[in-house]
Short mmCIF file of C-alpha atoms and ligand atoms in Angstrom, two decimals:
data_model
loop_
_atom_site.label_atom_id
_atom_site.label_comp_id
_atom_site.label_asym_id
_atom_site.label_seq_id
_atom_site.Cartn_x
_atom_site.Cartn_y
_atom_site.Cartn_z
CA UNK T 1 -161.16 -151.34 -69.36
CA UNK T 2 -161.40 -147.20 -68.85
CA UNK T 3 -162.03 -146.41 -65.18
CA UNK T 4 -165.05 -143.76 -64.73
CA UNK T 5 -163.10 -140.18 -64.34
CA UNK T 6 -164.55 -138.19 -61.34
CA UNK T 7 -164.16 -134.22 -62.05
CA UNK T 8 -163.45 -134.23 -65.69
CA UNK T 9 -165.49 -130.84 -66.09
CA UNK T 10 -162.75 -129.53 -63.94
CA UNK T 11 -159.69 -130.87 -65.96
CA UNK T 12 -157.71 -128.14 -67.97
CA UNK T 13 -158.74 -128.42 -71.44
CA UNK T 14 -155.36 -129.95 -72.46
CA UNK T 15 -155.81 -132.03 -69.69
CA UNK T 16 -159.08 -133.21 -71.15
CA UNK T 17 -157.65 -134.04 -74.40
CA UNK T 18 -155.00 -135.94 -72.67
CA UNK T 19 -157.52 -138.17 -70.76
CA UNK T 20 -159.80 -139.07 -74.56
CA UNK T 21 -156.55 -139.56 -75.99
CA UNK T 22 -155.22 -141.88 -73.78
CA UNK T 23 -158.21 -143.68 -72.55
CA UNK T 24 -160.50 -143.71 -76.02
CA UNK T 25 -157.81 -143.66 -79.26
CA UNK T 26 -155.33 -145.74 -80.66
CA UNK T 27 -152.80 -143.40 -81.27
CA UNK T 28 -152.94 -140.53 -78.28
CA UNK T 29 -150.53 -138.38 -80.39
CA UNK T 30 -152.61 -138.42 -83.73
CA UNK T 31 -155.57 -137.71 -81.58
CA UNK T 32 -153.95 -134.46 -79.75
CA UNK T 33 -152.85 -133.71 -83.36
CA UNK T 34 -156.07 -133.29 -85.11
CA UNK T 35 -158.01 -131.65 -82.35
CA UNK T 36 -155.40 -128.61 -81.80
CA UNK T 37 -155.26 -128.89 -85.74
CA UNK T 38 -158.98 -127.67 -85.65
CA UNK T 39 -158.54 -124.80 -82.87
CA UNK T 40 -158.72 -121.42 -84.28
CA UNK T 41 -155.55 -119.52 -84.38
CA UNK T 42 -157.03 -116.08 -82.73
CA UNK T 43 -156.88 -117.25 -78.87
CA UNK T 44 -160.06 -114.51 -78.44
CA UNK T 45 -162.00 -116.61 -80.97
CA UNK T 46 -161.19 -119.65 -79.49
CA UNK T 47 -162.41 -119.20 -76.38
CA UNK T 48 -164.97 -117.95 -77.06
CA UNK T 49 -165.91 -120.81 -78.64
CA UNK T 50 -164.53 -122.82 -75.97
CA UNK T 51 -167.08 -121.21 -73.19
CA UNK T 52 -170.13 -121.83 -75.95
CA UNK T 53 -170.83 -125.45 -73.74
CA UNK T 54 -169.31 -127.48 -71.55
CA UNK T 55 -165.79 -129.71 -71.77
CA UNK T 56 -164.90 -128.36 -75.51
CA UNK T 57 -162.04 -129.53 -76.92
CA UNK T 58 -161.94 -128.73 -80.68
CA UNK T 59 -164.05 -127.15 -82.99
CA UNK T 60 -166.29 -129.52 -85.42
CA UNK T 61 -166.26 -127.58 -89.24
CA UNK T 62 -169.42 -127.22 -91.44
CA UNK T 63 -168.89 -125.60 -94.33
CA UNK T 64 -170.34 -122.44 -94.78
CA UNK T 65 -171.68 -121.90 -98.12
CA UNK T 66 -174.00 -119.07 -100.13
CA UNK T 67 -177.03 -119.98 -102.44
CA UNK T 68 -177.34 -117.03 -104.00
CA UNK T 69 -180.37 -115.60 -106.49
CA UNK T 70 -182.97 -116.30 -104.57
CA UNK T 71 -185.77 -113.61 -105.13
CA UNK T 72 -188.31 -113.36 -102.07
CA UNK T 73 -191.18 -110.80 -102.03
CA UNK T 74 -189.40 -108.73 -104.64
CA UNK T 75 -185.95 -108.32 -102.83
CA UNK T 76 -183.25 -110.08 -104.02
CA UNK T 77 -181.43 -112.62 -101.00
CA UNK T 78 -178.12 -114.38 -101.06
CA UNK T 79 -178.95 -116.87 -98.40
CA UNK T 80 -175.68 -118.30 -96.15
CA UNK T 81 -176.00 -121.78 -95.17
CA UNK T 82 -174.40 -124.76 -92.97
CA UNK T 83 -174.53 -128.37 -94.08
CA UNK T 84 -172.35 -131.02 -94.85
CA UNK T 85 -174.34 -132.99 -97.57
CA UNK T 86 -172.88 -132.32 -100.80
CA UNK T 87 -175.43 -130.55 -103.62
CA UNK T 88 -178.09 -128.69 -101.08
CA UNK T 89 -176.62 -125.23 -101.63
CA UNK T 90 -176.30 -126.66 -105.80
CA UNK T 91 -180.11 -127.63 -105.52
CA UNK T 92 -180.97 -124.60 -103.48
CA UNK T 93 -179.22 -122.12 -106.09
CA UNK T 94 -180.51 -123.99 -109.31
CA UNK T 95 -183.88 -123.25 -107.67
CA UNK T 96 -183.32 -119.98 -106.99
CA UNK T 97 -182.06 -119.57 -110.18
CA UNK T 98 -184.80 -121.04 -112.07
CA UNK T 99 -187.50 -119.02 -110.04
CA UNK T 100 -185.66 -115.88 -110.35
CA UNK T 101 -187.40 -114.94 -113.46
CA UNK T 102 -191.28 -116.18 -112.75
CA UNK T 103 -191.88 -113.43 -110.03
CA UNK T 104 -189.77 -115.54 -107.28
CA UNK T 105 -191.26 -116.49 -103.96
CA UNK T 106 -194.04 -115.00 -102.03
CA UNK T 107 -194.03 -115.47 -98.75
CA UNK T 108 -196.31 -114.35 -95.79
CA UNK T 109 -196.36 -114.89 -91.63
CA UNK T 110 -199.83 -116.21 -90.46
CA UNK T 111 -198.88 -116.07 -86.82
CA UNK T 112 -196.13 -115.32 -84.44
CA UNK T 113 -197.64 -116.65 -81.24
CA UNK T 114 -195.55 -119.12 -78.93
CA UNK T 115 -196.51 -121.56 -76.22
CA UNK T 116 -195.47 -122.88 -72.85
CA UNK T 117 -196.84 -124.75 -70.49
CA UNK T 118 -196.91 -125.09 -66.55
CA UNK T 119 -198.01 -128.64 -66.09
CA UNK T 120 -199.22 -129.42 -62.53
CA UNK T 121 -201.28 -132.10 -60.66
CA UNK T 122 -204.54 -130.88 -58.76
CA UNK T 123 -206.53 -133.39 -56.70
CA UNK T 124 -209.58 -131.55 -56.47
CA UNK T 125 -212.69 -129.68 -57.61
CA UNK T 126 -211.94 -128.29 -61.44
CA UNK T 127 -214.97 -126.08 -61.17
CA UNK T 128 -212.96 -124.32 -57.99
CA UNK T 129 -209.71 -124.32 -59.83
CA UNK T 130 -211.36 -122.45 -62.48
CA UNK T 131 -212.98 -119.92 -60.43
CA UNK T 132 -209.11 -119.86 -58.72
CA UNK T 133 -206.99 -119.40 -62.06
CA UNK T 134 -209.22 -116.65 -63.11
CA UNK T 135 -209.17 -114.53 -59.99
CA UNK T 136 -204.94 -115.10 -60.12
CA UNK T 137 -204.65 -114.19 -63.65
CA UNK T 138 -203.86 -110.29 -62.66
CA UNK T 139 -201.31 -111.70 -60.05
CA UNK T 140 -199.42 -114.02 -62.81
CA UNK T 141 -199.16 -111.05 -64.77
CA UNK T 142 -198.27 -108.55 -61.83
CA UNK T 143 -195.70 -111.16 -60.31
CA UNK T 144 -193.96 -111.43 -63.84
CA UNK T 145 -193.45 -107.74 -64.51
CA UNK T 146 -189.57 -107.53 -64.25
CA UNK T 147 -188.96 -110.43 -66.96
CA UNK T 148 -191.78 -108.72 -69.02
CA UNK T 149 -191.21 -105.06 -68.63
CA UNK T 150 -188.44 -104.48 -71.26
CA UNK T 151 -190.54 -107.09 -74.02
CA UNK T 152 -194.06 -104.96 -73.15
CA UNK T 153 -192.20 -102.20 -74.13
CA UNK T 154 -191.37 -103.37 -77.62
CA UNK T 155 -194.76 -104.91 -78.21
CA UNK T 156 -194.62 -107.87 -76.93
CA UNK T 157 -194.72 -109.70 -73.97
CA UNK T 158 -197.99 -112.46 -72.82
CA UNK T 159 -200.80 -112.76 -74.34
CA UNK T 160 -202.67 -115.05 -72.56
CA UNK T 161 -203.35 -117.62 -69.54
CA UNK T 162 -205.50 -120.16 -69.92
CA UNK T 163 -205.95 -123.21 -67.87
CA UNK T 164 -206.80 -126.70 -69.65
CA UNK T 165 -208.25 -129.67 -67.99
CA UNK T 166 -206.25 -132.59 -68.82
CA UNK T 167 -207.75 -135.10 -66.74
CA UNK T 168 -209.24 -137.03 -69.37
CA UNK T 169 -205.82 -137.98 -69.85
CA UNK T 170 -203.98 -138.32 -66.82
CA UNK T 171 -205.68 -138.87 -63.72
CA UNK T 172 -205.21 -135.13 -62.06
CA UNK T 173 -203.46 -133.31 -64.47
CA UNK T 174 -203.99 -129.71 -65.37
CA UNK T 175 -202.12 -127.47 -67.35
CA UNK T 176 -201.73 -123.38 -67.59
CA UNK T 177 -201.43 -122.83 -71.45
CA UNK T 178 -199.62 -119.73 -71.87
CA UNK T 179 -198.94 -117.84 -74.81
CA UNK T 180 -196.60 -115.50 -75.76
CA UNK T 181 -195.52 -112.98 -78.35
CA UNK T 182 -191.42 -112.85 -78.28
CA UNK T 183 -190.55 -110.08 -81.46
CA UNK T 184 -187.49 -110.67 -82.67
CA UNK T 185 -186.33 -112.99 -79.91
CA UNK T 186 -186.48 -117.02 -80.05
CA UNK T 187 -187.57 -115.96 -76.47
CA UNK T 188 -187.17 -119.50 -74.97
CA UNK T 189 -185.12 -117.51 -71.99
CA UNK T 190 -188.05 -115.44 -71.42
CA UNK T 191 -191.08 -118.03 -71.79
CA UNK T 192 -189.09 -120.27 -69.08
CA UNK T 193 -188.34 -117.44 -66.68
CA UNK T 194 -192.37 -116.08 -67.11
CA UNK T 195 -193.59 -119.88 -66.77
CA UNK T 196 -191.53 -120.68 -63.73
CA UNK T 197 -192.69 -117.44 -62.07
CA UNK T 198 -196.31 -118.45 -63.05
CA UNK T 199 -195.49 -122.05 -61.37
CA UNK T 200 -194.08 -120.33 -57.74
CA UNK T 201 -197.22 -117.70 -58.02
CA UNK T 202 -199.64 -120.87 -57.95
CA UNK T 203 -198.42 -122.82 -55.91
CA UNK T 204 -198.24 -119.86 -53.43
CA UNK T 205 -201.81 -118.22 -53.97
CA UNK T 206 -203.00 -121.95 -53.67
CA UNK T 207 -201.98 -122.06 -50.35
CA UNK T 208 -204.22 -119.38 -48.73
CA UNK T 209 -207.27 -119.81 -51.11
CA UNK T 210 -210.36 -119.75 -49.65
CA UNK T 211 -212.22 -121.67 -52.24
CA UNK T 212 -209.85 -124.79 -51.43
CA UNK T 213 -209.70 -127.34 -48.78
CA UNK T 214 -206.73 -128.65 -47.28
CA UNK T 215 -205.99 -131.13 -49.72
CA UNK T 216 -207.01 -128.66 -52.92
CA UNK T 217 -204.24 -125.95 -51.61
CA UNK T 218 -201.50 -128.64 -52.21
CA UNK T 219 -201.09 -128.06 -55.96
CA UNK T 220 -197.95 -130.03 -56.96
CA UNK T 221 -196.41 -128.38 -60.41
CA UNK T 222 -194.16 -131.21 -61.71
CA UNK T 223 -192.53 -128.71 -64.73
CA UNK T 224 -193.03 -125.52 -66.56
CA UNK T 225 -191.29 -125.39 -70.14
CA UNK T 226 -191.49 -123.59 -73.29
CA UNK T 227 -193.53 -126.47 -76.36
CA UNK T 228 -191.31 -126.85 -79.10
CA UNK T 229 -194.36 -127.16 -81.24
CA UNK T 230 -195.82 -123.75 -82.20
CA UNK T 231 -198.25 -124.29 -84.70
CA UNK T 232 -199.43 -120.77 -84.45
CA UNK T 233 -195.87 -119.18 -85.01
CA UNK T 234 -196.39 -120.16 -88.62
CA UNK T 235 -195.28 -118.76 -92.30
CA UNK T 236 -196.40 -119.74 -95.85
CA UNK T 237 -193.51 -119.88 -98.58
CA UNK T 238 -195.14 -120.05 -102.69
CA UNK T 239 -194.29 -120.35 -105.73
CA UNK T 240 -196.41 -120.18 -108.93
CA UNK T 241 -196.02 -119.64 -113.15
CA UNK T 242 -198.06 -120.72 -115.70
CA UNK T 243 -197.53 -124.40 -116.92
CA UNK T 244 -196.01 -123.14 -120.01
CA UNK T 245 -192.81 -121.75 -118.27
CA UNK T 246 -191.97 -124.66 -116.64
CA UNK T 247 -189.64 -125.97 -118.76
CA UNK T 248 -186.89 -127.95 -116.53
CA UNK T 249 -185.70 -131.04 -119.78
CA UNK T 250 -185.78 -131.44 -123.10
CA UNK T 251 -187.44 -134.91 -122.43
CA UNK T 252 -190.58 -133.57 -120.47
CA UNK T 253 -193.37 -131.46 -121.39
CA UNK T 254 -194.14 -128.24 -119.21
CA UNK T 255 -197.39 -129.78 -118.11
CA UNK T 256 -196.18 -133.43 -117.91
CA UNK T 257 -193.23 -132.01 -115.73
CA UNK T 258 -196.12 -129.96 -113.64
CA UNK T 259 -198.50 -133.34 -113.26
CA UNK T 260 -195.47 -135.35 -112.31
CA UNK T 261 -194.79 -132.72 -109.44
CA UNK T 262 -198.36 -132.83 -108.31
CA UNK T 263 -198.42 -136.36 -108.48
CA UNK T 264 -195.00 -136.85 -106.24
CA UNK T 265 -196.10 -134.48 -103.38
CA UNK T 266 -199.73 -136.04 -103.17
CA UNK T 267 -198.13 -139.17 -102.70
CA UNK T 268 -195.94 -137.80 -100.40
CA UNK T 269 -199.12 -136.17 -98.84
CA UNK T 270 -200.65 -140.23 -98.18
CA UNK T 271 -197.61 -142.54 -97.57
CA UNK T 272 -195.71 -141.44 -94.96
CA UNK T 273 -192.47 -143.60 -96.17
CA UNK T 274 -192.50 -141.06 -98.61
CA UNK T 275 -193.71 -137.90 -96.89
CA UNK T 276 -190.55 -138.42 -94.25
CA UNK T 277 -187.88 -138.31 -96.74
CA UNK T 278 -189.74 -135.91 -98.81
CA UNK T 279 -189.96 -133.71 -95.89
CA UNK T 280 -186.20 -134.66 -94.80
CA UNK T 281 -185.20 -132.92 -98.25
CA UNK T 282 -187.45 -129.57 -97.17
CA UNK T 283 -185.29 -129.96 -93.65
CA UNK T 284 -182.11 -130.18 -95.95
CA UNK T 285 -182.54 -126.16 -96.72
CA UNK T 286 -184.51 -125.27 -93.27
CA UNK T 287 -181.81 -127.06 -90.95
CA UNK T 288 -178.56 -125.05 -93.09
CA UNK T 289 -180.51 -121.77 -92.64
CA UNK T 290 -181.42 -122.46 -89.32
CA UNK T 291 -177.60 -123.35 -88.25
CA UNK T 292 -176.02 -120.65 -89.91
CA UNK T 293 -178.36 -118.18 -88.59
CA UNK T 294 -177.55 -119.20 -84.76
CA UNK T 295 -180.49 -121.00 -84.28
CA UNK T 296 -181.78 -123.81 -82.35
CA UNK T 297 -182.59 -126.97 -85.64
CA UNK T 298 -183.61 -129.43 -82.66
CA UNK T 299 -186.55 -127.36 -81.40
CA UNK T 300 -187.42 -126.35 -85.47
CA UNK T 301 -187.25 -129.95 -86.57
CA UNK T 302 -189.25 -131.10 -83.42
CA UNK T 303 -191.82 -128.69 -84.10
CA UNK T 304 -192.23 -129.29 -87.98
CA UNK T 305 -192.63 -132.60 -87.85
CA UNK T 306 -195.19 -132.32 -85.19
CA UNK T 307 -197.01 -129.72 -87.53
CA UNK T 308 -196.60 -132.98 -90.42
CA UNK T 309 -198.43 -134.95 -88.08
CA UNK T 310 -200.77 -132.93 -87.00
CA UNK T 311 -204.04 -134.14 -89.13
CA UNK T 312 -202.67 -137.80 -87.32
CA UNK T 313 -201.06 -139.03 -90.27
CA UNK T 314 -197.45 -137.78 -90.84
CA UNK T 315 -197.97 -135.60 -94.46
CA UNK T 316 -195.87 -134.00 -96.31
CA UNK T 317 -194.96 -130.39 -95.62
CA UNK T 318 -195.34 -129.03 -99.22
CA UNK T 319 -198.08 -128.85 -101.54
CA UNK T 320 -198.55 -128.59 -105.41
CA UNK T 321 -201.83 -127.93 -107.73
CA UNK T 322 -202.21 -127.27 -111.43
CA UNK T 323 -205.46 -125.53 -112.00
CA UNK T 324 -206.24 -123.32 -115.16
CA UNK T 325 -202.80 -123.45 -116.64
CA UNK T 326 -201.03 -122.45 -113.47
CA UNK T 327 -198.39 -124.70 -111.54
CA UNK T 328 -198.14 -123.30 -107.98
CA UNK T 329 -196.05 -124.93 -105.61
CA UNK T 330 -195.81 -124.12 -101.98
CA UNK T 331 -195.06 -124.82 -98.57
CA UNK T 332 -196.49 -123.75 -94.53
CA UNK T 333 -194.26 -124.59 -91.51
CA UNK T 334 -194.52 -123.54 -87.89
CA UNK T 335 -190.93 -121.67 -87.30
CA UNK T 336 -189.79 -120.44 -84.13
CA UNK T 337 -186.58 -117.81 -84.89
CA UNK T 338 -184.64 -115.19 -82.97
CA UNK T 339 -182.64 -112.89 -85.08
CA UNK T 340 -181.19 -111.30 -81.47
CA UNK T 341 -180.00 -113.04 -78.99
CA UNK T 342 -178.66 -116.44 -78.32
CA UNK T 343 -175.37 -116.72 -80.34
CA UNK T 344 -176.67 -114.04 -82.91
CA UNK T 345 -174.47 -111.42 -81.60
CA UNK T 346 -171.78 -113.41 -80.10
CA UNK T 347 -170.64 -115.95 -82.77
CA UNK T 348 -168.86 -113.94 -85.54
CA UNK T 349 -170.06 -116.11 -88.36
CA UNK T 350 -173.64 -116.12 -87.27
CA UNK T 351 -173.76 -112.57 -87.23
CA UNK T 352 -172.32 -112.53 -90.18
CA UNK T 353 -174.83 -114.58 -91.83
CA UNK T 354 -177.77 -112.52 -90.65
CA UNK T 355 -175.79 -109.29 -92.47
CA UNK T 356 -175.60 -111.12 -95.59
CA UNK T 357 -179.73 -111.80 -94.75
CA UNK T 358 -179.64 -107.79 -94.49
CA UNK T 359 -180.14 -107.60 -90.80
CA UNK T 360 -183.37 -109.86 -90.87
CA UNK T 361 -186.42 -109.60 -88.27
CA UNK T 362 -187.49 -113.09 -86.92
CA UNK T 363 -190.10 -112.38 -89.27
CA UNK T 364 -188.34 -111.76 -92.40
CA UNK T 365 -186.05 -114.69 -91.13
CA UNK T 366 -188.90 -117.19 -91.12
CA UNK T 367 -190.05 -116.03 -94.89
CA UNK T 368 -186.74 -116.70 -95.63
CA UNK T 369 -186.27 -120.12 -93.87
CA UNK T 370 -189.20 -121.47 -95.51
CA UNK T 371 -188.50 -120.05 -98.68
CA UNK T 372 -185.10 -122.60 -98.75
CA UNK T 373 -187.29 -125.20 -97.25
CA UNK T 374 -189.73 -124.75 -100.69
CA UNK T 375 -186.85 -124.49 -102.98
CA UNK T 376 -185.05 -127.36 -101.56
CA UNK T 377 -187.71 -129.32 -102.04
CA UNK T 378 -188.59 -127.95 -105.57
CA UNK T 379 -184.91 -128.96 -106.38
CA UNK T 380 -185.27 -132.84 -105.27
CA UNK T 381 -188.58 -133.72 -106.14
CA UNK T 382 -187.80 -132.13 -109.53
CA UNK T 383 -184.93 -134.36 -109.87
CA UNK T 384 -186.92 -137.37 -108.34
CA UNK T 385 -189.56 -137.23 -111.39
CA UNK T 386 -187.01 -136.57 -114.32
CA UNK T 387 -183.93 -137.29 -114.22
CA UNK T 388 -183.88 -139.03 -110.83
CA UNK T 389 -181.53 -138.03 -108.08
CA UNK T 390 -178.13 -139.92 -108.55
CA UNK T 391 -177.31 -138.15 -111.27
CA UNK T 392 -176.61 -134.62 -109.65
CA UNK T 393 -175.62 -136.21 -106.50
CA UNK T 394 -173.13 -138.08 -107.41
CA UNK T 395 -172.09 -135.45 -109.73
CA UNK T 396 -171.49 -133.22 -106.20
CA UNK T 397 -170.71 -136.65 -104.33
CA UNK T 398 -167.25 -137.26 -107.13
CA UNK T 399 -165.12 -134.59 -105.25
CA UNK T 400 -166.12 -136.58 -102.19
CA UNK T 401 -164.97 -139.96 -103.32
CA UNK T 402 -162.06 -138.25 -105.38
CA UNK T 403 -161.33 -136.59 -101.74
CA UNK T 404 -161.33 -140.07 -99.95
CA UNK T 405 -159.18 -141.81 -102.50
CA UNK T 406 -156.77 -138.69 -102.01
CA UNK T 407 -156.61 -137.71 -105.63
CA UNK T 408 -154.25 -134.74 -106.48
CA UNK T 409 -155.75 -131.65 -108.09
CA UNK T 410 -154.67 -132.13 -111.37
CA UNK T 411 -156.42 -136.14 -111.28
CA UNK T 412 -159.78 -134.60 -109.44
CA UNK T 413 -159.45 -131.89 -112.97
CA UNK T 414 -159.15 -134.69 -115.30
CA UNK T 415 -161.98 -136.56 -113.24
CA UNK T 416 -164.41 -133.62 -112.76
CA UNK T 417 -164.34 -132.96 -117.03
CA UNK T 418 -164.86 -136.90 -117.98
CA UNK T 419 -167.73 -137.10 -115.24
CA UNK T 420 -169.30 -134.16 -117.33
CA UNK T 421 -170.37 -136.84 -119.97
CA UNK T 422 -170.32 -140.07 -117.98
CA UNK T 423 -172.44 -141.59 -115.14
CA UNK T 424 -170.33 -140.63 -111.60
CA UNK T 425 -170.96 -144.02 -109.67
CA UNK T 426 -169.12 -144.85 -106.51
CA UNK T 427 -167.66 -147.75 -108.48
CA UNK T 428 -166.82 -145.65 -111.92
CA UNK T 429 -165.69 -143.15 -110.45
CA UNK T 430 -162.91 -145.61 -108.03
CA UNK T 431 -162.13 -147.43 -111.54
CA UNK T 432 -161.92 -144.08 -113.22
CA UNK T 433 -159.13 -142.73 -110.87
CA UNK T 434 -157.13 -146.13 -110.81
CA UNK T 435 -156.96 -145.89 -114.66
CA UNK T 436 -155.39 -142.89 -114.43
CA UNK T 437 -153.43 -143.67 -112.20
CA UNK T 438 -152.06 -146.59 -114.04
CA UNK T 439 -152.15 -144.29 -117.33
CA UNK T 440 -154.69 -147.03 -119.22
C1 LIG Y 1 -181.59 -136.25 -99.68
O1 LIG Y 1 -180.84 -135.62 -98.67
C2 LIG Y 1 -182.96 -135.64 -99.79
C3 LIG Y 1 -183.90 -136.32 -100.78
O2 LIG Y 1 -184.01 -137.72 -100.48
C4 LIG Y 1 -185.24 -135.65 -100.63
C5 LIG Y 1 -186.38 -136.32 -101.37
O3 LIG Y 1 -186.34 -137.54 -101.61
O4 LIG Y 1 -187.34 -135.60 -101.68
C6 LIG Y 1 -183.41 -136.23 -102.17
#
């Protein structure tokens, strides 16, 4: 059995990669293989993204890929994204594509506001800590100029203090509900450094208020973090034509097409089953943006499907109505986005991908987020109510399967052009390669 290492964070990193191989791999010289196989060649570039977190060894690829076409508030976006599941950018770009010439997306930001929260236990009169937290606010403000100054100066900075009585929940518990208006940062750096300043500055003025008693001046803050769920940091992504130009298959009417789409996202709007893979498939183009722009998917997924919950029922994200002879077809997600900061200068691909965005704002970037959120969405349930979804999967799975079964390029040729006409199963597409292999 493998020993617990002491002070593996202080191994060299080939020493590292010595240690997994030997202690956690079959064969230690395959393993040392493919990890130094993924290192980047440029030494620069690899350490840099060696310093990124703790105990790298390797690099782990995404591809990288461009849906282009996509048509958002009248300006025309290629839009770079990171995923490994085969036909997103395909569904993403036939979306695009077939939006491109019904006016595109329209997109607006209904709020940029962000929360955090200083959570703390106060055994004591609430009518007192009121009177307390209102006669501090000047000082929380005051105490937090040196992590504020530079934001203030751009426009933003906090934008209010507000303490909430929680006690109805948890015997004692208070909060201070901050919010805070970041520009074009994420600003999770800043709303932690302003909330743990607002945490010493209460527990300090507690101490000598004269309002409290002995026990009241102990306030006890247990943690002061940034939420993750920012329902008023929020943008609205749409789509519309009338029903006539919604022609998608030869076998479906324009309007039965645009009741079939109506009818799949209210029922993803009332059964949650649905609504969570319906909503996975909106996090399918959200998540690549999100990762190729440098930004953090954990806290974007946490928040969104907090926002699908919200009404207490998980719903779906998206919503579609067909009222005089117009289809329209849109989504609203909370979105949190820095387009500086973070990695958005320092990784070269990230920045990168915000150049091909045209130098976004977090604004712009969150119209644009959505926007492959709606389409990506669009694309599946579109193929959900017609066609159904194997087909163009599969289709995009084949070079997958024809990948695993290590066909040459000339038998993934022949493959690709006879899948053109014929069903692209798992099994057909295993029998299809063994054929030709065996020349039948
Ligand atoms: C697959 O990654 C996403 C879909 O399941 C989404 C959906 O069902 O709407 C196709």
């Amino acid at each position: 059995m493998t020993t617990p290492i002491q002070g593996f964070s202080k191994l060299s990193k080939e020493e590292k990669i010595n240690w997994i191989a030997d202690n956690y791999t079959d064969n230690s010289e395959a393993t040392v293989q493919i990890l130094k196989k993924y290192w980047n060649i440029d030494n620069g570039l690899q350490k840099l993204h060696d310093e990124f977190i703790e105990n790298t060894i390797s690099n782990y690829y995404l591809p990288f890929g461009i849906a282009p076409n996509f048509l958002i508030n009248d300006k025309l976006y290629a839009i770079p994204m990171a995923i490994e599941e085969s036909s997103v950018v395909a569904a993403a770009s036939k979306a695009a594509k077939f939006w491109l010439d019904k006016g595109g997306f329209k997109t607006s930001v209904l709020g940029t506001e962000k929360i955090g929260q200083v959570h703390f236990i106060f055994k004591g009169s609430s009518e007192k800590l009121q009177e307390f937290i209102e006669k501090i606010k000047s000082i929380f403000i005051n105490d937090t100029k040196s992590i504020t100054r530079n934001m203030e100066k751009r426009g933003g900075g906090i934008t209010s203090i507000e303490l909430r009585d929680q006690t109805h929940k948890l015997d004692h518990y208070y909060q201070l509900h901050c919010k805070f208006e970041t520009l074009d940062a994420m600003g999770a750096n800043f709303i932690n450094s302003c909330l743990e300043q607002f945490a010493t500055t209460l527990k300090r003025e507690a101490q000598t208020c004269a309002l409290f008693n002995e026990d009241e001046k102990g306030i006890e803050v247990v943690m002061s973090i940034l939420s993750n769920y920012v329902p008023e940091c929020l943008v609205r992504a749409e789509v519309s034509c009338p029903v006539d130009d919604l022609e998608v298959e030869q076998s479906v009417s324009p309007k039965e097409f645009a009741e079939k789409m109506v009818r799949a996202v209210n029922i993803a709007n009332v059964e949650p089953y649905r609504a969570v893979t319906h909503n996975k498939g909106i996090m399918n183009g959200i998540d690549a943006v999100v990762l190729a722009t440098g930004n953090d998917f954990r806290a974007v997924e946490a928040g969104i499907h907090a926002y699908a919950a919200k009404d207490g029922s998980y719903r779906s994200l998206t919503h579609a109505s067909l009222e005089d002879g117009i289809f329209k077809f849109w989504i609203e997600v909370p979105l949190a986005l820095g387009t500086v900061g973070g990695l958005t200068s320092l990784h070269p691909l990230v920045h990168l991908a915000l150049e091909i965005l045209q130098k976004p704002s977090a604004r712009e970037l969150m119209q644009i987020v959505a926007v492959a959120g709606l389409a990506q969405n669009f694309a599946a349930v579109r193929s959900l109510v017609t066609t159904g979804i194997q087909e163009g999967h599969m289709k995009m799975h084949l070079l997958n399967i024809l990948n695993q079964m290590s066909a040459s390029d000339d038998e993934k040729k022949t493959l690709i052009a006879y899948f053109k006409k014929n069903a692209a199963t798992h099994n057909a597409v295993v029998e299809a390669l063994q054929n030709l292999r065996n020349n039948l």
